[in-house]
Amino acid sequence: MVRLFERHRELETLRDAFAECVAGAGQLVIITGGPGIGKTELLHEFANAAGKAGARLLTASGCARGRRRPMSAVRELLHSGELSAEVLEGSLSPDAGVNPASSTRYRAASVGLDHGAAQYAPETLLQAVTGPVLELAHERPVAIVIDDAHLLDTQSLQTLLYLLRRIRNKRIIVVCAGWEQSALADPLIHDGLSRQPHHRVRLAPLSEQGVTRMLAAQATGALPAELSATYHQVTGGNPMLVHALLDDGTQFGTELGEPVPGIAYRQAVLACLYRGEPRHLSVARALAALGDHAGARTAALLLSISPDAVQVVADLLGSIGLLDGYRFRLPAGASAVLSDLAPGERSRLHGEIARLLYLDGAPAPVVTNHLMAAGQVEEPWGLSVLRLASEQALAADEVEQSTGYLRLALRESTDEQERHTLSTALARAEWRVNPAAVTPHLQPLHRSVVGGELDARDAATVVRHMLWHGETGLADEAVTALAASLDPGDAHVLAEVEFVRHCFYGVPRVSHRGDLAKMAALERATTGKVNTLWATVALLVSGDVSAESVSQVTEALQSGQVSDLKLELTVVSLLVIAVTGQAQTAIEVCEALLNDSVRRGWTTWQALLLSVRARIALLQGDPGTAAAKAAEALELLNSQAWGVLIGLPLATAIFANAALGRHEATTQLLRRKVPDGMFNTVFGVQYLRARGHHYLSTDRPFAALNDFETCGHLMRERNPDLQPLVPWRTDLAQANLQIGKTRIAKELAEEQAGQRHPLGTRSRAIALRVLAGTSQPRHRTTLLRESIDLLQTCGDRLELALAFADLSATYYELGDYARARLVARQAAEETGDGEPQPADEELPQSEPVPTDAPVAPSPAAPASPSPGPAAPAVADSASLLSDAESRVAVLAALGYTNREISGRIHVTVSTVEQHLTRVYRKLNVASRTELPSKLLDRQIPALPKHRPAGDRRPRQHPVVTKELPPLWRRLAL
């Protein structure tokens, strides 16, 4: 049984009226209040009390459908079980029975009633129905209880009025409950009822204290603070809504929490509206559909009624806890009202709202939301509004909304050219999060762009899609067609497409175009100068490198966000910055753009920027970071979404894992399926290079040779301009060297080293190291020192470690053990962040360390301190020479001439000579040949110590020494 809260005074009024009825005075009590406010519960409580007191109960409820059936409520009253069978048959049955006269009168009077129209019942019928009820009052009190009286049919109301006029001295009480704001079906009857003597009981919503008592009755423990206020706020104190929220909140447990509307609440909202008048439901639907733009004026225009009429209903719905102003207190309420509409009616309603808002000058996104809800565009302005809203949503990084708008526009558009434009716009939006999703939109346009049917911007979008999937031949045709029909104002579009093809994908230029360095001339055709980022980067890639241009590119990337840039241009720019010796700057810019793409949710950007970050780590000789970042990138997109660009992270991951000796992981990476079109681009070349180096590291030089030769063929045939940046000759030289073809290896290495491209410093340094491997020991040191100089400039710490290892081994081979040891120590200082660790494996027997070669004690087993004055000399070595003197001394000991030293440390030859004079005096040496052994005795240079905790400089990971020659590792220790 439902408990009543804050209804004791109202219940007492009903009890007093019933007492007067029992005393012989007929009573009429009218209970008013909105739906769900507690009228029905109050009626039930009164009816139970009257029944227990011996009264005969007659009950009925009005309903909207019953209004169309004459005397429907009267039938319900007489069938409610309070009349005996004799009276029931006598008043309603046409058969002769106990009261044939009454039956005859009923049949005669009821024949003329029309069930489809509201008309008054004849008096004979009213007498036949009310007579038995009046007679019942002689036996005991009669309580007639009618709920939703405002929904009674006219004839039943007429019968009720007829009865009320005859109960003044009868023991009959009539209790009617209905909406106070609702007028009865017939104004005359309404006036007649209101003139009858009666008691009026007005039910108000529960106070916050009343809601608190309701919650306390449901709760098993103490209520959380402010919970009652929340329930009161979202329900307005409507008991039905409070009960519904309690049912939804406790269906899976007994603990009360914040209100969570569910099925019970939605049903309660609809019950409140259906128990009212039809206009209440119409206004509620209009306000629910209007949402944030709901108001009396707009709803009135939508429903073709007056704003005052809307305001009356809004106030009523607010009083029963459904609305707060013109908005539903809970979104679930609006959702329930709209879900109750038939799909077609809901679509028509939103379409009409979109029209009204458009005419009223509402923003495009507001109008578009209703077009989307309608699911169709019937007005000619609808498509332009959808496109505008799509652009605004995309600018706000709301990709899903943007693509939704464009899909609706594409579905509704019938113009072929407009459909092409919409398809490319949809592709550009979806590409940010899922490149695989754009294929159905752009693939049908491939032939259209070749036929010159698209404008320049849309054609560029389709060409980029072709290239993404490796369709380079079709892209060539498209670019040729675009060039032939190009408007002079769109010259920059063609230039950008050429940049993407040539600099990003490494695709050969279309035959009528000039070389890469002249691509910027297309910009001059329209602006008279080269001032755009893509043009500057194109010049850098071509070899026109200057500190000013690199700084310009860096500043452009640092000052922009991903939304301001094009992805291909950003990737090339970051890699250009990295290979010009500013890798740390490239990393910082890349990380900033990566964070921005994560914030915006641009998955494609994230994947490519992670790939770039991995590539930069590889260029810096950090294979651990490179492998991790590349793996992270590969997880973000599936193979279909990657297209040919999968070669970028995949090649990096293979390179890195091969360098780390993770051959099983590399094998797994090589099992991934790659598109055939990838080998038409530079990404396929890099993939082949990476696979070839895996073969080299697993002793399969002939397989590597095949891959490297394929790389050379592809580069020569497709893009010879980029050959200095892709050192396939060095790769081929390494493979030939491993199979014993030293002469061929030397020729290839010399050819690669001779390509002095400004962006090819690292490639040339590696080529010099490989060339040294093909040379005699006496010539090897010069090549290796030059390689080391270049590698220190470009920052590849792994290759630097390998070059140092080769130089140390060369000195060892020449019998200069002190210098070999000094090089090893210098390598540890240059490439590590702490003392090098001893090798896991033992030194091979084929390479014994000579007894006269200086060997340092192992860190795992420190040597005992040597007696005598040697220890203080070592301890004081740090203060013996200044930093400048130490640098000059080490370089001189490594074999550099005074002029070479001056060039390396940027001082004059005279300054170098002065430093050496002081070094000789302090170390007590007479010539350069004694320097290596003296420096080793003094532990100069000292092995790098661990940095203090306060040192916040970027930390460099120690170079992985697994791939370095065991001898060099021993010498370094």
Tab-separated table of C-alpha atoms in Angstrom, residues 692-941:
chain	number	residue	atom	x	y	z
A	692	GLY	CA	67.951	-6.360	-45.711
A	693	HIS	CA	69.649	-5.251	-42.488
A	694	HIS	CA	67.707	-7.928	-40.610
A	695	TYR	CA	69.107	-10.465	-43.063
A	696	LEU	CA	72.618	-9.091	-42.483
A	697	SER	CA	72.258	-9.370	-38.727
A	698	THR	CA	71.095	-12.996	-39.051
A	699	ASP	CA	73.931	-14.044	-41.417
A	700	ARG	CA	71.905	-14.105	-44.624
A	701	PRO	CA	73.964	-11.706	-46.743
A	702	PHE	CA	72.718	-12.971	-50.113
A	703	ALA	CA	69.082	-12.317	-49.151
A	704	ALA	CA	70.154	-8.860	-47.982
A	705	LEU	CA	72.021	-8.327	-51.238
A	706	ASN	CA	68.858	-9.008	-53.209
A	707	ASP	CA	66.813	-6.494	-51.191
A	708	PHE	CA	69.486	-3.801	-51.419
A	709	GLU	CA	69.843	-4.261	-55.177
A	710	THR	CA	66.066	-3.875	-55.498
A	711	CYS	CA	66.301	-0.656	-53.488
A	712	GLY	CA	68.940	0.659	-55.860
A	713	HIS	CA	66.846	-0.199	-58.899
A	714	LEU	CA	63.766	1.518	-57.444
A	715	MET	CA	65.668	4.667	-56.486
A	716	ARG	CA	67.436	4.982	-59.839
A	717	GLU	CA	64.266	4.405	-61.821
A	718	ARG	CA	61.750	6.305	-59.731
A	719	ASN	CA	63.357	9.134	-57.819
A	720	PRO	CA	67.042	9.760	-58.418
A	721	ASP	CA	66.821	13.183	-56.717
A	722	LEU	CA	66.349	11.532	-53.328
A	723	GLN	CA	69.209	9.035	-53.681
A	724	PRO	CA	71.557	10.986	-51.375
A	725	LEU	CA	68.927	10.683	-48.630
A	726	VAL	CA	68.451	6.908	-49.056
A	727	PRO	CA	71.908	5.309	-48.727
A	728	TRP	CA	71.167	2.089	-50.571
A	729	ARG	CA	74.755	1.972	-51.921
A	730	THR	CA	76.127	1.783	-48.387
A	731	ASP	CA	73.690	-1.025	-47.607
A	732	LEU	CA	74.809	-2.872	-50.718
A	733	ALA	CA	78.439	-2.300	-49.792
A	734	GLN	CA	77.870	-3.854	-46.357
A	735	ALA	CA	76.269	-6.929	-47.928
A	736	ASN	CA	79.121	-7.317	-50.423
A	737	LEU	CA	81.673	-6.866	-47.656
A	738	GLN	CA	80.022	-9.628	-45.655
A	739	ILE	CA	80.248	-12.084	-48.578
A	740	GLY	CA	83.872	-11.133	-49.264
A	741	LYS	CA	83.472	-8.874	-52.317
A	742	THR	CA	85.656	-6.123	-50.921
A	743	ARG	CA	86.386	-4.374	-54.206
A	744	ILE	CA	82.688	-3.981	-55.093
A	745	ALA	CA	81.930	-2.888	-51.559
A	746	LYS	CA	84.651	-0.240	-51.748
A	747	GLU	CA	83.360	1.154	-55.036
A	748	LEU	CA	79.803	1.395	-53.684
A	749	ALA	CA	80.924	3.034	-50.444
A	750	GLU	CA	83.086	5.546	-52.312
A	751	GLU	CA	80.158	6.424	-54.577
A	752	GLN	CA	77.858	6.981	-51.610
A	753	ALA	CA	80.457	9.000	-49.709
A	754	GLY	CA	80.924	11.193	-52.755
A	755	GLN	CA	77.284	12.331	-52.695
A	756	ARG	CA	77.641	15.423	-50.544
A	757	HIS	CA	73.999	16.354	-50.082
A	758	PRO	CA	73.414	18.890	-47.267
A	759	LEU	CA	70.849	16.535	-45.703
A	760	GLY	CA	73.005	13.454	-46.241
A	761	THR	CA	75.553	13.966	-43.443
A	762	ARG	CA	74.583	10.798	-41.602
A	763	SER	CA	74.501	8.780	-44.812
A	764	ARG	CA	77.980	9.974	-45.752
A	765	ALA	CA	79.337	9.257	-42.266
A	766	ILE	CA	78.094	5.664	-42.410
A	767	ALA	CA	79.477	5.296	-45.924
A	768	LEU	CA	82.908	6.449	-44.690
A	769	ARG	CA	82.810	3.910	-41.875
A	770	VAL	CA	81.957	1.116	-44.333
A	771	LEU	CA	84.621	2.389	-46.736
A	772	ALA	CA	87.151	2.194	-43.916
A	773	GLY	CA	86.254	-1.467	-43.523
A	774	THR	CA	87.337	-2.069	-47.109
A	775	SER	CA	90.676	-0.228	-46.670
A	776	GLN	CA	94.081	-1.094	-45.278
A	777	PRO	CA	94.578	-0.290	-41.575
A	778	ARG	CA	96.991	2.556	-42.280
A	779	HIS	CA	94.324	4.314	-44.409
A	780	ARG	CA	91.431	3.326	-42.200
A	781	THR	CA	92.057	5.745	-39.334
A	782	THR	CA	91.640	8.881	-41.445
A	783	LEU	CA	88.326	7.670	-42.841
A	784	LEU	CA	87.047	6.669	-39.408
A	785	ARG	CA	88.044	9.960	-37.821
A	786	GLU	CA	86.128	11.813	-40.540
A	787	SER	CA	83.160	9.508	-40.014
A	788	ILE	CA	83.273	10.169	-36.274
A	789	ASP	CA	83.370	13.926	-36.855
A	790	LEU	CA	80.268	13.749	-39.039
A	791	LEU	CA	78.411	11.430	-36.665
A	792	GLN	CA	79.098	13.724	-33.734
A	793	THR	CA	77.506	16.488	-35.786
A	794	CYS	CA	74.354	14.570	-36.735
A	795	GLY	CA	74.022	12.871	-33.338
A	796	ASP	CA	73.646	9.156	-34.234
A	797	ARG	CA	75.093	7.664	-31.065
A	798	LEU	CA	74.801	4.048	-32.164
A	799	GLU	CA	76.662	4.619	-35.429
A	800	LEU	CA	79.145	6.773	-33.493
A	801	ALA	CA	79.781	3.902	-31.125
A	802	LEU	CA	80.357	1.574	-34.075
A	803	ALA	CA	82.783	4.040	-35.664
A	804	PHE	CA	84.697	4.389	-32.404
A	805	ALA	CA	84.784	0.611	-32.104
A	806	ASP	CA	86.236	0.321	-35.598
A	807	LEU	CA	88.835	2.998	-34.869
A	808	SER	CA	89.823	1.379	-31.601
A	809	ALA	CA	90.142	-1.990	-33.319
A	810	THR	CA	92.212	-0.412	-36.073
A	811	TYR	CA	94.693	1.051	-33.599
A	812	TYR	CA	94.816	-2.315	-31.895
A	813	GLU	CA	95.534	-3.975	-35.241
A	814	LEU	CA	98.306	-1.467	-35.849
A	815	GLY	CA	99.796	-2.309	-32.461
A	816	ASP	CA	99.067	1.091	-30.937
A	817	TYR	CA	97.397	-0.359	-27.824
A	818	ALA	CA	97.483	2.819	-25.788
A	819	ARG	CA	95.724	4.758	-28.497
A	820	ALA	CA	93.240	1.909	-28.962
A	821	ARG	CA	92.459	2.085	-25.278
A	822	LEU	CA	92.208	5.874	-25.402
A	823	VAL	CA	89.717	5.674	-28.285
A	824	ALA	CA	87.624	3.200	-26.338
A	825	ARG	CA	87.595	5.527	-23.348
A	826	GLN	CA	86.736	8.466	-25.602
A	827	ALA	CA	83.885	6.387	-27.059
A	828	ALA	CA	82.484	5.741	-23.593
A	829	GLU	CA	82.547	9.465	-22.898
A	830	GLU	CA	80.909	10.367	-26.208
A	831	THR	CA	78.240	7.680	-26.419
A	832	GLY	CA	77.339	6.629	-22.880
A	833	ASP	CA	75.751	8.121	-19.783
A	834	GLY	CA	77.789	6.072	-17.365
A	835	GLU	CA	80.581	3.533	-17.312
A	836	PRO	CA	80.210	0.867	-19.989
A	837	GLN	CA	79.129	-2.504	-18.712
A	838	PRO	CA	81.268	-5.600	-19.254
A	839	ALA	CA	80.290	-7.938	-22.026
A	840	ASP	CA	78.188	-10.973	-21.126
A	841	GLU	CA	80.226	-13.250	-23.362
A	842	GLU	CA	83.898	-13.981	-22.997
A	843	LEU	CA	86.493	-12.527	-25.357
A	844	PRO	CA	86.996	-14.853	-28.343
A	845	GLN	CA	90.195	-16.894	-28.245
A	846	SER	CA	91.002	-15.743	-31.771
A	847	GLU	CA	91.411	-12.176	-30.489
A	848	PRO	CA	93.625	-12.394	-27.421
A	849	VAL	CA	94.485	-9.150	-25.753
A	850	PRO	CA	98.256	-8.715	-25.856
A	851	THR	CA	99.988	-8.738	-22.549
A	852	ASP	CA	101.359	-5.274	-23.186
A	853	ALA	CA	97.938	-3.815	-24.003
A	854	PRO	CA	96.622	-1.731	-21.125
A	855	VAL	CA	93.599	-3.391	-19.538
A	856	ALA	CA	91.542	-1.692	-16.884
A	857	PRO	CA	90.140	-3.646	-13.978
A	858	SER	CA	86.578	-4.882	-14.390
A	859	PRO	CA	83.917	-2.835	-12.615
A	860	ALA	CA	82.537	-6.072	-11.197
A	861	ALA	CA	85.843	-6.760	-9.447
A	862	PRO	CA	87.714	-3.527	-8.736
A	863	ALA	CA	91.460	-3.785	-8.634
A	864	SER	CA	93.249	-3.274	-5.391
A	865	PRO	CA	94.611	0.201	-4.978
A	866	SER	CA	98.154	0.409	-6.205
A	867	PRO	CA	100.740	1.574	-3.715
A	868	GLY	CA	102.882	4.622	-4.114
A	869	PRO	CA	102.250	8.011	-5.548
A	870	ALA	CA	100.246	6.816	-8.581
A	871	ALA	CA	96.917	7.051	-6.789
A	872	PRO	CA	97.199	10.742	-5.959
A	873	ALA	CA	98.195	11.442	-9.540
A	874	VAL	CA	95.036	9.779	-10.791
A	875	ALA	CA	92.922	11.482	-8.185
A	876	ASP	CA	94.312	14.875	-9.164
A	877	SER	CA	93.906	14.320	-12.897
A	878	ALA	CA	90.660	16.237	-13.064
A	879	SER	CA	92.365	19.389	-11.823
A	880	LEU	CA	95.674	18.774	-13.617
A	881	LEU	CA	94.442	19.918	-17.052
A	882	SER	CA	91.786	22.492	-17.862
A	883	ASP	CA	88.788	21.460	-19.965
A	884	ALA	CA	90.252	23.087	-23.064
A	885	GLU	CA	93.629	21.455	-22.496
A	886	SER	CA	91.999	18.048	-22.011
A	887	ARG	CA	90.090	18.345	-25.274
A	888	VAL	CA	93.189	19.339	-27.227
A	889	ALA	CA	95.267	16.607	-25.584
A	890	VAL	CA	92.742	13.863	-26.369
A	891	LEU	CA	92.371	14.927	-29.997
A	892	ALA	CA	96.122	15.100	-30.431
A	893	ALA	CA	96.508	11.652	-28.890
A	894	LEU	CA	93.898	10.304	-31.319
A	895	GLY	CA	96.042	11.456	-34.240
A	896	TYR	CA	94.441	14.743	-35.266
A	897	THR	CA	96.739	17.445	-36.607
A	898	ASN	CA	96.837	20.898	-35.055
A	899	ARG	CA	94.841	22.334	-37.937
A	900	GLU	CA	92.218	19.571	-37.663
A	901	ILE	CA	91.962	20.215	-33.942
A	902	SER	CA	91.461	23.943	-34.479
A	903	GLY	CA	88.638	23.205	-36.908
A	904	ARG	CA	86.923	20.836	-34.493
A	905	ILE	CA	86.966	23.059	-31.427
A	906	HIS	CA	86.749	26.359	-33.328
A	907	VAL	CA	89.954	28.017	-32.112
A	908	THR	CA	93.072	29.201	-33.945
A	909	VAL	CA	96.031	26.932	-34.659
A	910	SER	CA	98.128	29.160	-32.394
A	911	THR	CA	95.753	28.519	-29.502
A	912	VAL	CA	96.002	24.771	-30.105
A	913	GLU	CA	99.790	24.981	-30.008
A	914	GLN	CA	99.689	26.932	-26.735
A	915	HIS	CA	97.353	24.362	-25.173
A	916	LEU	CA	99.645	21.522	-26.274
A	917	THR	CA	102.710	23.267	-24.820
A	918	ARG	CA	101.019	23.450	-21.420
A	919	VAL	CA	99.826	19.836	-21.715
A	920	TYR	CA	103.346	18.599	-22.454
A	921	ARG	CA	104.682	20.501	-19.471
A	922	LYS	CA	102.004	19.318	-17.037
A	923	LEU	CA	102.152	15.674	-18.156
A	924	ASN	CA	105.926	15.694	-18.591
A	925	VAL	CA	105.840	14.399	-22.166
A	926	ALA	CA	108.217	15.250	-24.943
A	927	SER	CA	106.151	14.414	-28.060
A	928	ARG	CA	102.717	13.439	-29.365
A	929	THR	CA	103.583	9.726	-29.370
A	930	GLU	CA	103.766	9.703	-25.571
A	931	LEU	CA	100.366	11.362	-25.120
A	932	PRO	CA	98.116	8.240	-25.353
A	933	SER	CA	99.873	6.338	-22.555
A	934	LYS	CA	100.155	9.424	-20.332
A	935	LEU	CA	96.482	10.266	-20.769
A	936	LEU	CA	95.515	6.707	-19.904
A	937	ASP	CA	97.677	6.804	-16.788
A	938	ARG	CA	95.919	9.978	-15.737
A	939	GLN	CA	92.485	8.621	-16.792
A	940	ILE	CA	91.941	11.441	-19.246
A	941	PRO	CA	89.268	11.641	-20.424
